[in-house]
Coordinates of C-alpha atoms in Angstrom, one line a residue:
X16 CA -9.6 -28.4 12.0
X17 CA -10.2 -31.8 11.2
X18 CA -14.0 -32.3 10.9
X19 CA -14.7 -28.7 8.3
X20 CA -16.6 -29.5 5.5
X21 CA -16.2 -26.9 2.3
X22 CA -20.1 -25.7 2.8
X23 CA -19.0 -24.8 6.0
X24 CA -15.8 -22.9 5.3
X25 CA -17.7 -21.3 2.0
X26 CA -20.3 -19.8 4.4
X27 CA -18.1 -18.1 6.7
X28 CA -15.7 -16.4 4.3
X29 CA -19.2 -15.1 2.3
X30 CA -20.8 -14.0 5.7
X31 CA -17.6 -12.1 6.8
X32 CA -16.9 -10.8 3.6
X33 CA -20.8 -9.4 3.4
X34 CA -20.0 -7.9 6.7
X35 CA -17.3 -6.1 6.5
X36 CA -18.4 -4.7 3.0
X37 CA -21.7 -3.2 4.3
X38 CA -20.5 -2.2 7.8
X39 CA -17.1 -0.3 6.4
X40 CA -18.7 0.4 3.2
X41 CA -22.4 0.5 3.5
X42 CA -22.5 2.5 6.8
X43 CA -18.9 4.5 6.6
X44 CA -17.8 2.8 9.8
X45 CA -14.2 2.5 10.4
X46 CA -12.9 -1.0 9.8
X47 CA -11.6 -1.9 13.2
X48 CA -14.7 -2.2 15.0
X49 CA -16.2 -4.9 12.0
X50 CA -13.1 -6.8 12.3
X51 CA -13.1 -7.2 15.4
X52 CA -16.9 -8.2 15.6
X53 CA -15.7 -10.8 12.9
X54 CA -12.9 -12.3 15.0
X55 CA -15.2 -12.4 17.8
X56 CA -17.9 -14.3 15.9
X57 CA -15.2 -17.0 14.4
X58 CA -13.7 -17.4 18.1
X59 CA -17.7 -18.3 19.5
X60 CA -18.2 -20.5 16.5
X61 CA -15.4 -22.4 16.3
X62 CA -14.9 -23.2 20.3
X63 CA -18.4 -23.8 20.8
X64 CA -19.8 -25.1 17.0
X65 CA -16.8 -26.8 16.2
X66 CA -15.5 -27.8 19.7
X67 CA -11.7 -26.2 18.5
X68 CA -9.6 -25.4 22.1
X69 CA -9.2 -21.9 22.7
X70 CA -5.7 -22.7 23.1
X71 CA -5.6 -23.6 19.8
X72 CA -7.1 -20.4 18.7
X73 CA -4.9 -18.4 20.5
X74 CA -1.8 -19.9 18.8
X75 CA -3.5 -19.0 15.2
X76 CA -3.6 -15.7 16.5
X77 CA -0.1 -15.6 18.0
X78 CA 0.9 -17.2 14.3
X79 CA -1.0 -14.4 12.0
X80 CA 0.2 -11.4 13.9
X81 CA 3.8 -12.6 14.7
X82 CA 4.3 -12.1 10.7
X83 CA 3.8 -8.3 10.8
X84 CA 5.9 -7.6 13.8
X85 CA 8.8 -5.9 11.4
X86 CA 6.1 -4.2 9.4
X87 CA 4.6 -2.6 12.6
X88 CA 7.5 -1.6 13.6
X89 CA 8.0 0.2 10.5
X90 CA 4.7 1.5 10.5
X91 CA 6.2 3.2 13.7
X92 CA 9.2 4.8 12.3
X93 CA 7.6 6.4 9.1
X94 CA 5.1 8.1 11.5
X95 CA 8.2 9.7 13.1
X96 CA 10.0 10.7 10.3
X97 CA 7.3 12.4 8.2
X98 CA 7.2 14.3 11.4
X99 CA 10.6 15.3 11.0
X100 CA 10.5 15.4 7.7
X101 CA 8.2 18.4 7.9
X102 CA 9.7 19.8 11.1
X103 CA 12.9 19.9 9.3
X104 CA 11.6 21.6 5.9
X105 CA 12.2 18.3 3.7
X106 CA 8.7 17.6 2.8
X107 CA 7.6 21.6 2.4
X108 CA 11.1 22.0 0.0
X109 CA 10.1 19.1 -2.5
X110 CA 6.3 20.9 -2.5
X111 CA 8.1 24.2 -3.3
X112 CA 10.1 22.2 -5.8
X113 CA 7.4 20.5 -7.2
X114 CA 5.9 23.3 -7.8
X115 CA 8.4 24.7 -10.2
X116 CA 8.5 21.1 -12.1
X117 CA 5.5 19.9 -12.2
X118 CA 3.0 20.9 -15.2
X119 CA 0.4 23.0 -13.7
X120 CA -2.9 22.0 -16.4
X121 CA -1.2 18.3 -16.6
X122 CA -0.9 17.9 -12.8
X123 CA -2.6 14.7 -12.3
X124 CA -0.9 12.4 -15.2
X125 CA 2.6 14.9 -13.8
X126 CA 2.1 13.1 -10.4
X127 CA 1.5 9.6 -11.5
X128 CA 4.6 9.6 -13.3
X129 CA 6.7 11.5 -10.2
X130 CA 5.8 8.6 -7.8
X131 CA 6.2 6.0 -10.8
X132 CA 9.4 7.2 -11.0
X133 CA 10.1 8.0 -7.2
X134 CA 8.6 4.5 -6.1
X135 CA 11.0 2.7 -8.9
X136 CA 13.9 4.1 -7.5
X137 CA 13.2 3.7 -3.8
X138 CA 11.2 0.4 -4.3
X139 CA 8.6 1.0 -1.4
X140 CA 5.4 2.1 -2.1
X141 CA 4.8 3.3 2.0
X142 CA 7.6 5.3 1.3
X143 CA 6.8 6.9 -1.9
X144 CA 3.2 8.0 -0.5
X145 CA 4.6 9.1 2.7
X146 CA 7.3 11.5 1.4
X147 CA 7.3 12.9 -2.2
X148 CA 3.0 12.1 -1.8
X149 CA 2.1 14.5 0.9
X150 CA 4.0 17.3 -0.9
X151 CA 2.1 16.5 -4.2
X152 CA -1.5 16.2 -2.4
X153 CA -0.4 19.3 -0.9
X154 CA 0.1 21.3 -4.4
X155 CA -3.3 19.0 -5.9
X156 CA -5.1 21.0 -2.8
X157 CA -3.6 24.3 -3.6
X158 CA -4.7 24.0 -7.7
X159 CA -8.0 23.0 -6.6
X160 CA -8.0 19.5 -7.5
X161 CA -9.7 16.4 -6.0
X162 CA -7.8 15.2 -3.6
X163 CA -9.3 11.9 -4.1
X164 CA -7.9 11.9 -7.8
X165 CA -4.8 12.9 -6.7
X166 CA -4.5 10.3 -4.2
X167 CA -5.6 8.0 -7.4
X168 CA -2.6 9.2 -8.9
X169 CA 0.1 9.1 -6.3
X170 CA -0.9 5.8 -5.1
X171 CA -0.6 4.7 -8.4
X172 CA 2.8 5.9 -9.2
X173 CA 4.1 4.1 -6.1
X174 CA 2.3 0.9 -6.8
X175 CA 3.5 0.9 -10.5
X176 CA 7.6 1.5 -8.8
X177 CA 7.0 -0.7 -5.6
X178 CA 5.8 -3.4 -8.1
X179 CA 8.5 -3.1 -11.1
X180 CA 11.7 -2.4 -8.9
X181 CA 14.2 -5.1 -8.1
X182 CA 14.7 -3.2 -4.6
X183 CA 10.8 -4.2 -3.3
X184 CA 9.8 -6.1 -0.8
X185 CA 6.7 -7.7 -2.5
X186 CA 8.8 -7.9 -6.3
X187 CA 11.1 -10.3 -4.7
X188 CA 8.4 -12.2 -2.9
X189 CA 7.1 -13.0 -5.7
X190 CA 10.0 -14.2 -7.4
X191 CA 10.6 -16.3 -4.7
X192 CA 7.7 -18.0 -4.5
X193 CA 7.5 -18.3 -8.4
X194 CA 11.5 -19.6 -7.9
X195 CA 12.3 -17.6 -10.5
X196 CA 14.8 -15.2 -11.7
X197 CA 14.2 -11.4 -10.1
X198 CA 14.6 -10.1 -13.5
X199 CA 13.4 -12.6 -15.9
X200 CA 10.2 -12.3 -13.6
X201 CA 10.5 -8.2 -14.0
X202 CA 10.6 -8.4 -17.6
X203 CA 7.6 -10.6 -17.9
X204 CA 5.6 -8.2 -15.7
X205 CA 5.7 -5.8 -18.4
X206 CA 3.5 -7.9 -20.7
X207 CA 0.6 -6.4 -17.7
X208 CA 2.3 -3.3 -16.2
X209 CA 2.8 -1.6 -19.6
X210 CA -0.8 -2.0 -20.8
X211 CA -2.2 -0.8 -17.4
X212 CA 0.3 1.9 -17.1
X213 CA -0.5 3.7 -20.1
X214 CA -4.4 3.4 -19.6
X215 CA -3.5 4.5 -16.0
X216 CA -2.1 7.4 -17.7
X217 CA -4.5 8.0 -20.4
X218 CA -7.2 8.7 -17.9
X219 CA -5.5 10.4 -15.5
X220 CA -4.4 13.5 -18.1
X221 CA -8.1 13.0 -19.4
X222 CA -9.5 13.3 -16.2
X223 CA -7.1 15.6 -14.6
X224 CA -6.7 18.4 -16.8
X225 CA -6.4 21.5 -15.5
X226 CA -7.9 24.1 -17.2
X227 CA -8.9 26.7 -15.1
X228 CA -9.3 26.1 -11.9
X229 CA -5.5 26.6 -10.9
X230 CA -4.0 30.2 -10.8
X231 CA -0.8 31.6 -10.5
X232 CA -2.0 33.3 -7.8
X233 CA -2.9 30.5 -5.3
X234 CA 0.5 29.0 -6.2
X235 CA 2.3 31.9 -5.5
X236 CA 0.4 32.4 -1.8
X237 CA 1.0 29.1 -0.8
X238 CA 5.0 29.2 -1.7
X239 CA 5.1 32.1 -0.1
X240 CA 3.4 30.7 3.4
X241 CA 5.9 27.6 2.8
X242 CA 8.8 30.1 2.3
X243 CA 8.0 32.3 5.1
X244 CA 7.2 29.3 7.7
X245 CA 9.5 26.6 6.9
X246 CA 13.1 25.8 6.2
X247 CA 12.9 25.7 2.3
X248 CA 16.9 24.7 1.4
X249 CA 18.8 22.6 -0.9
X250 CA 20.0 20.6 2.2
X251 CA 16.3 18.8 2.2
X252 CA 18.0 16.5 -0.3
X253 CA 20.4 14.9 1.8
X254 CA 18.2 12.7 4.2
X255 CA 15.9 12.0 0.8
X256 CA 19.8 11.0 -1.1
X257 CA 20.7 8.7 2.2
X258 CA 17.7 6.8 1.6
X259 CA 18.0 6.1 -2.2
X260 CA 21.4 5.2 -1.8
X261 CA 20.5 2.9 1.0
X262 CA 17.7 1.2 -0.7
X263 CA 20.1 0.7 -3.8
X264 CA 22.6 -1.2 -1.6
X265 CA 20.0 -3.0 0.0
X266 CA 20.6 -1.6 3.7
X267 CA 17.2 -2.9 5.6
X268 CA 14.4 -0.8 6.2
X269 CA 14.5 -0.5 10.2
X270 CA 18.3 0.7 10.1
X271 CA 17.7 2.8 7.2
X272 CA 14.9 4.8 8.9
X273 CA 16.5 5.4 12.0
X274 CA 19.5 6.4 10.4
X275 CA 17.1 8.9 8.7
X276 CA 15.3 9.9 11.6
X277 CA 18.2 10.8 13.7
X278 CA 20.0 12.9 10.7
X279 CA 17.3 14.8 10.4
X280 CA 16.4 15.5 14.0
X281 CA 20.8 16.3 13.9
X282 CA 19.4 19.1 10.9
X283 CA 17.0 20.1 12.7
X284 CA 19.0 21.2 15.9
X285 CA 21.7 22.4 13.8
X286 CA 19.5 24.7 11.5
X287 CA 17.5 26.1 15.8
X288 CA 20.0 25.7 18.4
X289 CA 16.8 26.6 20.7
X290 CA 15.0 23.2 19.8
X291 CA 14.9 21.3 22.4
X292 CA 15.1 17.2 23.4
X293 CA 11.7 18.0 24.7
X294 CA 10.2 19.6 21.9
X295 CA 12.3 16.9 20.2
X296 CA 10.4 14.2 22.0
X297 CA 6.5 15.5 21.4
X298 CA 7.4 16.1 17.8
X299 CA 8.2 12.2 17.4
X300 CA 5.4 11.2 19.1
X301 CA 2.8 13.4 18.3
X302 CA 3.6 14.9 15.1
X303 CA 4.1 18.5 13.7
X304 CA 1.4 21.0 14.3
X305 CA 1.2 23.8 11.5
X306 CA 0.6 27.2 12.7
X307 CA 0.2 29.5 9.3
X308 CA -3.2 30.2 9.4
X309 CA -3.5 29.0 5.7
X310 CA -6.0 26.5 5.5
X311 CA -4.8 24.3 2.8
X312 CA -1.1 24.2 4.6
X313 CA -1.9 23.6 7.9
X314 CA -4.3 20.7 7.1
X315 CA -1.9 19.2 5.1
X316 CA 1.4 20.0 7.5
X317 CA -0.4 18.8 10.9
X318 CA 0.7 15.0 10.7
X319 CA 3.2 12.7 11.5
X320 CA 4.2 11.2 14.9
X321 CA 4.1 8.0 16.2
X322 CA 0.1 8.9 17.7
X323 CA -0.6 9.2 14.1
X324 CA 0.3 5.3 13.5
X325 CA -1.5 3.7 15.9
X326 CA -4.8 3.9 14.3
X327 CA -3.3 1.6 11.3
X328 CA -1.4 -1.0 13.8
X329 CA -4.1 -1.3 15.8
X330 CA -5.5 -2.5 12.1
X331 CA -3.2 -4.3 11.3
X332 CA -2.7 -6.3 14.4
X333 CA -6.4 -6.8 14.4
X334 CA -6.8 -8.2 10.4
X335 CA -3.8 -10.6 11.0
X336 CA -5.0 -12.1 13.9
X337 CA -8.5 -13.2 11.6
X338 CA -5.9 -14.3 8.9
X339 CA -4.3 -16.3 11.0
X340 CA -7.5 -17.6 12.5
X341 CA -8.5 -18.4 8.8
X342 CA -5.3 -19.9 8.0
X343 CA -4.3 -22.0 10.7
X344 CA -7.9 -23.5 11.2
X345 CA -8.1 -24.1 7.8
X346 CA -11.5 -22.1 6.4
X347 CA -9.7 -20.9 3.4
X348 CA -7.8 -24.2 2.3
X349 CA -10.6 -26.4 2.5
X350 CA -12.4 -23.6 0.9
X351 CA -10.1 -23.6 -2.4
X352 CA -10.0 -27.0 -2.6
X353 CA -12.5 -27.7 -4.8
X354 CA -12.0 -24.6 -7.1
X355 CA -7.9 -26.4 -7.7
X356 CA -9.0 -29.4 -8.8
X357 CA -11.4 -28.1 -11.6
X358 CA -8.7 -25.6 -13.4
X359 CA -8.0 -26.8 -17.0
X360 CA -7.1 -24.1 -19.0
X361 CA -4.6 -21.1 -18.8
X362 CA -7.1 -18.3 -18.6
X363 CA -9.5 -20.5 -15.6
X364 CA -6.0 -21.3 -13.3
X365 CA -5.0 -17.3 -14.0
X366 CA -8.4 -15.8 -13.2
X367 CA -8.6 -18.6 -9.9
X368 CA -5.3 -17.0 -9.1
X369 CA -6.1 -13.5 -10.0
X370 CA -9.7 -13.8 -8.0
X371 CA -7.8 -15.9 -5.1
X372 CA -5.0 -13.1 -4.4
X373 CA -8.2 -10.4 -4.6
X374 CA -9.8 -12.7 -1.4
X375 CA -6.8 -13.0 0.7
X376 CA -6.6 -9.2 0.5
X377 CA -10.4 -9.0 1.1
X378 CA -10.3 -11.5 4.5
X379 CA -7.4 -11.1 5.5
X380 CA -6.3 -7.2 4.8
X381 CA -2.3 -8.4 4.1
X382 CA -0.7 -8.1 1.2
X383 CA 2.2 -10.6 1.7
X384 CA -0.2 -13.2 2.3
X385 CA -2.2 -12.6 -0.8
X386 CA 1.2 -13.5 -2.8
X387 CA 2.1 -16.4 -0.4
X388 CA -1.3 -18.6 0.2
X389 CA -2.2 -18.3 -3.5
X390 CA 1.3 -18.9 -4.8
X391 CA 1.4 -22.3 -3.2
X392 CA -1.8 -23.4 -3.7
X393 CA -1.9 -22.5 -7.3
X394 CA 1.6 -23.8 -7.8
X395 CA 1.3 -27.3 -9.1
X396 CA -1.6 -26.4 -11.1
X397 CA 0.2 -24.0 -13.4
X398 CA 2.7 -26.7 -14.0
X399 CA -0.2 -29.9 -14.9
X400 CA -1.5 -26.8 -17.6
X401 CA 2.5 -26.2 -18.8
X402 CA 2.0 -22.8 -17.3
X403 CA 6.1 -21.2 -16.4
X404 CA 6.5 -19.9 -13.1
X405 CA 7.0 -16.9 -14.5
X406 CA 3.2 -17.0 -15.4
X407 CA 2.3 -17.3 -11.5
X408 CA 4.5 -14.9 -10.2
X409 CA 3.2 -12.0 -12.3
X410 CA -0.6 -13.3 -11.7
X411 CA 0.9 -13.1 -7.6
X412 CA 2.0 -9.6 -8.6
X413 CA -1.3 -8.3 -10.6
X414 CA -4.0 -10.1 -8.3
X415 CA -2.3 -9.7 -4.7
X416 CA -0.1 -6.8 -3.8
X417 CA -1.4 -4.0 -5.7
X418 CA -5.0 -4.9 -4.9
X419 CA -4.1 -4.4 -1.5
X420 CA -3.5 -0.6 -1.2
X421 CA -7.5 -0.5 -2.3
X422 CA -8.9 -2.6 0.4
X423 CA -10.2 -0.3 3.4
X424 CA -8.8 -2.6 6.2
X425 CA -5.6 -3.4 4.1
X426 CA -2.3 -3.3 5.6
X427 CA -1.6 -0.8 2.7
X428 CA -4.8 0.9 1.7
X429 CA -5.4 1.8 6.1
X430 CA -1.3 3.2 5.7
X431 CA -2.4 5.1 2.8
X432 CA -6.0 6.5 3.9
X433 CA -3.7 7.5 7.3
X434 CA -0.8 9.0 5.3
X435 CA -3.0 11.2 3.3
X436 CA -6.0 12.1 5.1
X437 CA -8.2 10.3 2.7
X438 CA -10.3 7.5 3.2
X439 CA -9.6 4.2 1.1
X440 CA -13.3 4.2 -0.3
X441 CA -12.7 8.3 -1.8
X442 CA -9.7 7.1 -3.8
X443 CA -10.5 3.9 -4.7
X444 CA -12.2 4.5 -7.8
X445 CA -9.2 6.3 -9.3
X446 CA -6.3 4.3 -8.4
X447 CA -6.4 2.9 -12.1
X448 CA -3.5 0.9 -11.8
X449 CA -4.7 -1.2 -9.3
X450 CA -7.7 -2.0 -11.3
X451 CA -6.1 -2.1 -14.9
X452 CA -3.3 -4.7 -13.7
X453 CA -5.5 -7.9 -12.9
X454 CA -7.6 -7.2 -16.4
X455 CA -4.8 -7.0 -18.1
X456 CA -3.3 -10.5 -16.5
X457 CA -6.7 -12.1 -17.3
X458 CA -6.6 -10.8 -20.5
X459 CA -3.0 -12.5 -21.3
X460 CA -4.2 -15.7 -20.0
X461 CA -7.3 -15.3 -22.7
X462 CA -5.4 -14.3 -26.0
X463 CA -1.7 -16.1 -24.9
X464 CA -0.2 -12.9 -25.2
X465 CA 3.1 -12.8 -23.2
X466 CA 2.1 -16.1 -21.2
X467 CA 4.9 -17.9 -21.0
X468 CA 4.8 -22.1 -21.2
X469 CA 6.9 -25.0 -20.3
X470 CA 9.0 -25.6 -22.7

């Protein structure tokens, strides 16, 4: 859009912004409704303010949603298998597990480092809080704990291993757009991860210690309703083996998850002969429905199915089609422009970048596009300061993909708040990782610790 003036583009993003934080947060309204008030705004004022063809318009829509087609698709197929997943006794056998491994009064900090672990090995932070998540939220509601600080934890754990392992999505992202080594770019992540790791950790055993409210008692009555209601065998660990081994040798996503889908269902007929296609059929598409008449188990067991995803997608769909209204038309370029040509120092271009990667997330709810738009924007300026790339691609890292799992009408934080039955705004405050990792970048660029210059 040719004749959009920086004013202009400044007031929009502030008015939507404004918006969507008092309607989702101010009022408790679910985001899609805002969002889609916002698009429907933009659209009015750019055909009739700004005389832009809705033709035009439409492509920018085509162009921000065609980017998440894979991703939606995914979105589809985890919904399925944590359906399975529970149907077959996988997710209740690593709860009963858990239960044996897991410190009791150190629960909290125990389940942080699980899904650090868990997420570093698997290198997807969906999956981590889908699988190995709901099993630990599930013991967290049994102890008595708040499920809003464990859901701090766990989605902590799995950004810490989504963001450090050379198997994720959004780790090699970033090293691409950097062009820089995966690990060279891996090691100088730690210079931010470590610091916000261990505060991350700090607070969550000072926080999450467990004095007294868990009993013996409540752990024994819900193993035994998991025991008597569910498939609880060592044969869990195959479809949960497939998929490490698959991530390790890099085998897509899609495949992997239908491979693991279909194995299971194959488990799951082989362990009831009586289970039928048709029963087969509404379990993928509407989830499992638990029947134990314990209150903590059934609310955590009833979920899964595709149903259960279309919530999120319709979010998604609906925040990528504003992003791509944003970005094609311009509104967010011409509003960084001035901020790029002002940046002087190391710690002004880190915190721009930092602050930049927290906005894409904020207007335009994707994470991939919070590493992309500020990487090249941002790009030449940390080489006229004799910043290294390795410099932006861990500011990518600490301001844009892990911010996104804490944004309501984020791809990841509207995954999560469906996954676990908690809304985005409950465990916000105590997903310290999240929160810790862009201080700690900004700090870096401040002192010059571990931020590495041109040579």
């Amino acid at each position: 859009m040719k004749n959009l003036r920086f004013g202009e583009a400044f007031i929009v993003l502030v008015l939507m912004i404004a918006f969507l934080g008092i309607s989702v947060i101010g009022y408790g309204l679910m985001p899609q409704i805002p969002v889609l008030i916002v698009i429907s705004a933009l659209i009015f004022w750019l055909a009739l303010i700004k005389k832009v063809s809705f033709d035009a318009i439409s492509d920018s829509i085509v162009n921000g949603i065609k980017t998440a087609i894979v991703p939606i698709f995914i979105f589809i197929l985890i919904g399925a298998l944590i359906a399975v997943w529970i149907q077959s006794g996988i997710i209740p056998s690593m709860m009963v597990a858990a239960f044996h491994m897991i410190s009791v009064h150190f629960f909290v900090p125990s389940v942080f480092i699980v899904c650090s672990i868990v997420g570093l090995a698997i290198g997807s932070g969906f999956t981590t809080v889908s699988t190995i998540g709901i099993a630990l939220l599930g013991m967290g509601m049994t102890l008595g704990i708040n499920p809003a600080l464990t859901c701090g934890a766990i989605v902590s754990g799995a950004v810490f291993g989504d963001k450090m392992s050379p198997i994720s999505d959004s780790t090699n992202l970033a090293s691409a757009i950097g062009e820089v080594d995966l690990f060279d770019h891996i090691q100088n992540m730690m210079w931010s991860t470590i610091p916000a790791f261990l505060c991350s950790l700090l607070l969550f055993a000072l926080l999450g210690y467990n004095s007294h409210s868990a009993s013996l008692q409540q752990i024994n009555q819900t193993t035994a309703v998991l025991n008597s209601h569910f498939h609880i065998s060592f044969l869990a660990l195959v479809p949960i083996l497939v998929m490490l081994v698959f991530s390790i040798i890099k085998v897509p996503a899609i495949p992997s998850l239908l491979l693991n889908i279909w194995l299971t269902a194959g488990l799951i007929k082989f362990s009831d002969p009586h289970f039928s296609f048709k029963q087969l059929a509404d379990l993928l598409q509407n989830g499992f429905v638990s029947k134990t008449h314990n209150q903590v188990v059934d609310s955590l067991m009833t979920r899964g199915g595709i149903s259960s995803m279309m919530g999120t997608i319709s979010l998604i769909i609906l925040t990528l089609a504003l992003g791509g209204i944003l970005m094609d038309q311009g509104i967010i370029s011409k509003a960084m422009e001035p901020l790029t040509k002002r940046l002087r120092s190391p710690l002004s271009t880190i915190t721009a970048t930092i602050l930049s990667g927290i906005g894409i997330n904020l207007f335009v709810g994707e994470q991939y596009l919070s590493v992309i738009l500020p990487g090249n924007a941002f790009k030449p300026v940390f080489a006229k300061n004799n910043l290294s790339p390795l410099a932006l691609s861990r500011t990518l890292e600490d301001g844009g993909s892990v911010i996104n799992y804490i944004i309501p009408w984020g791809v990841a934080g509207s995954f999560v708040a469906a996954t676990l039955g908690t809304p985005v705004m409950h465990f916000l405050p105590f997903v310290f990782f999240s929160l810790f990792s862009p201080i700690f970048s900004i700090l870096s660029g401040l002192t010059g610790i571990g931020l590495k210059k041109i040579k």
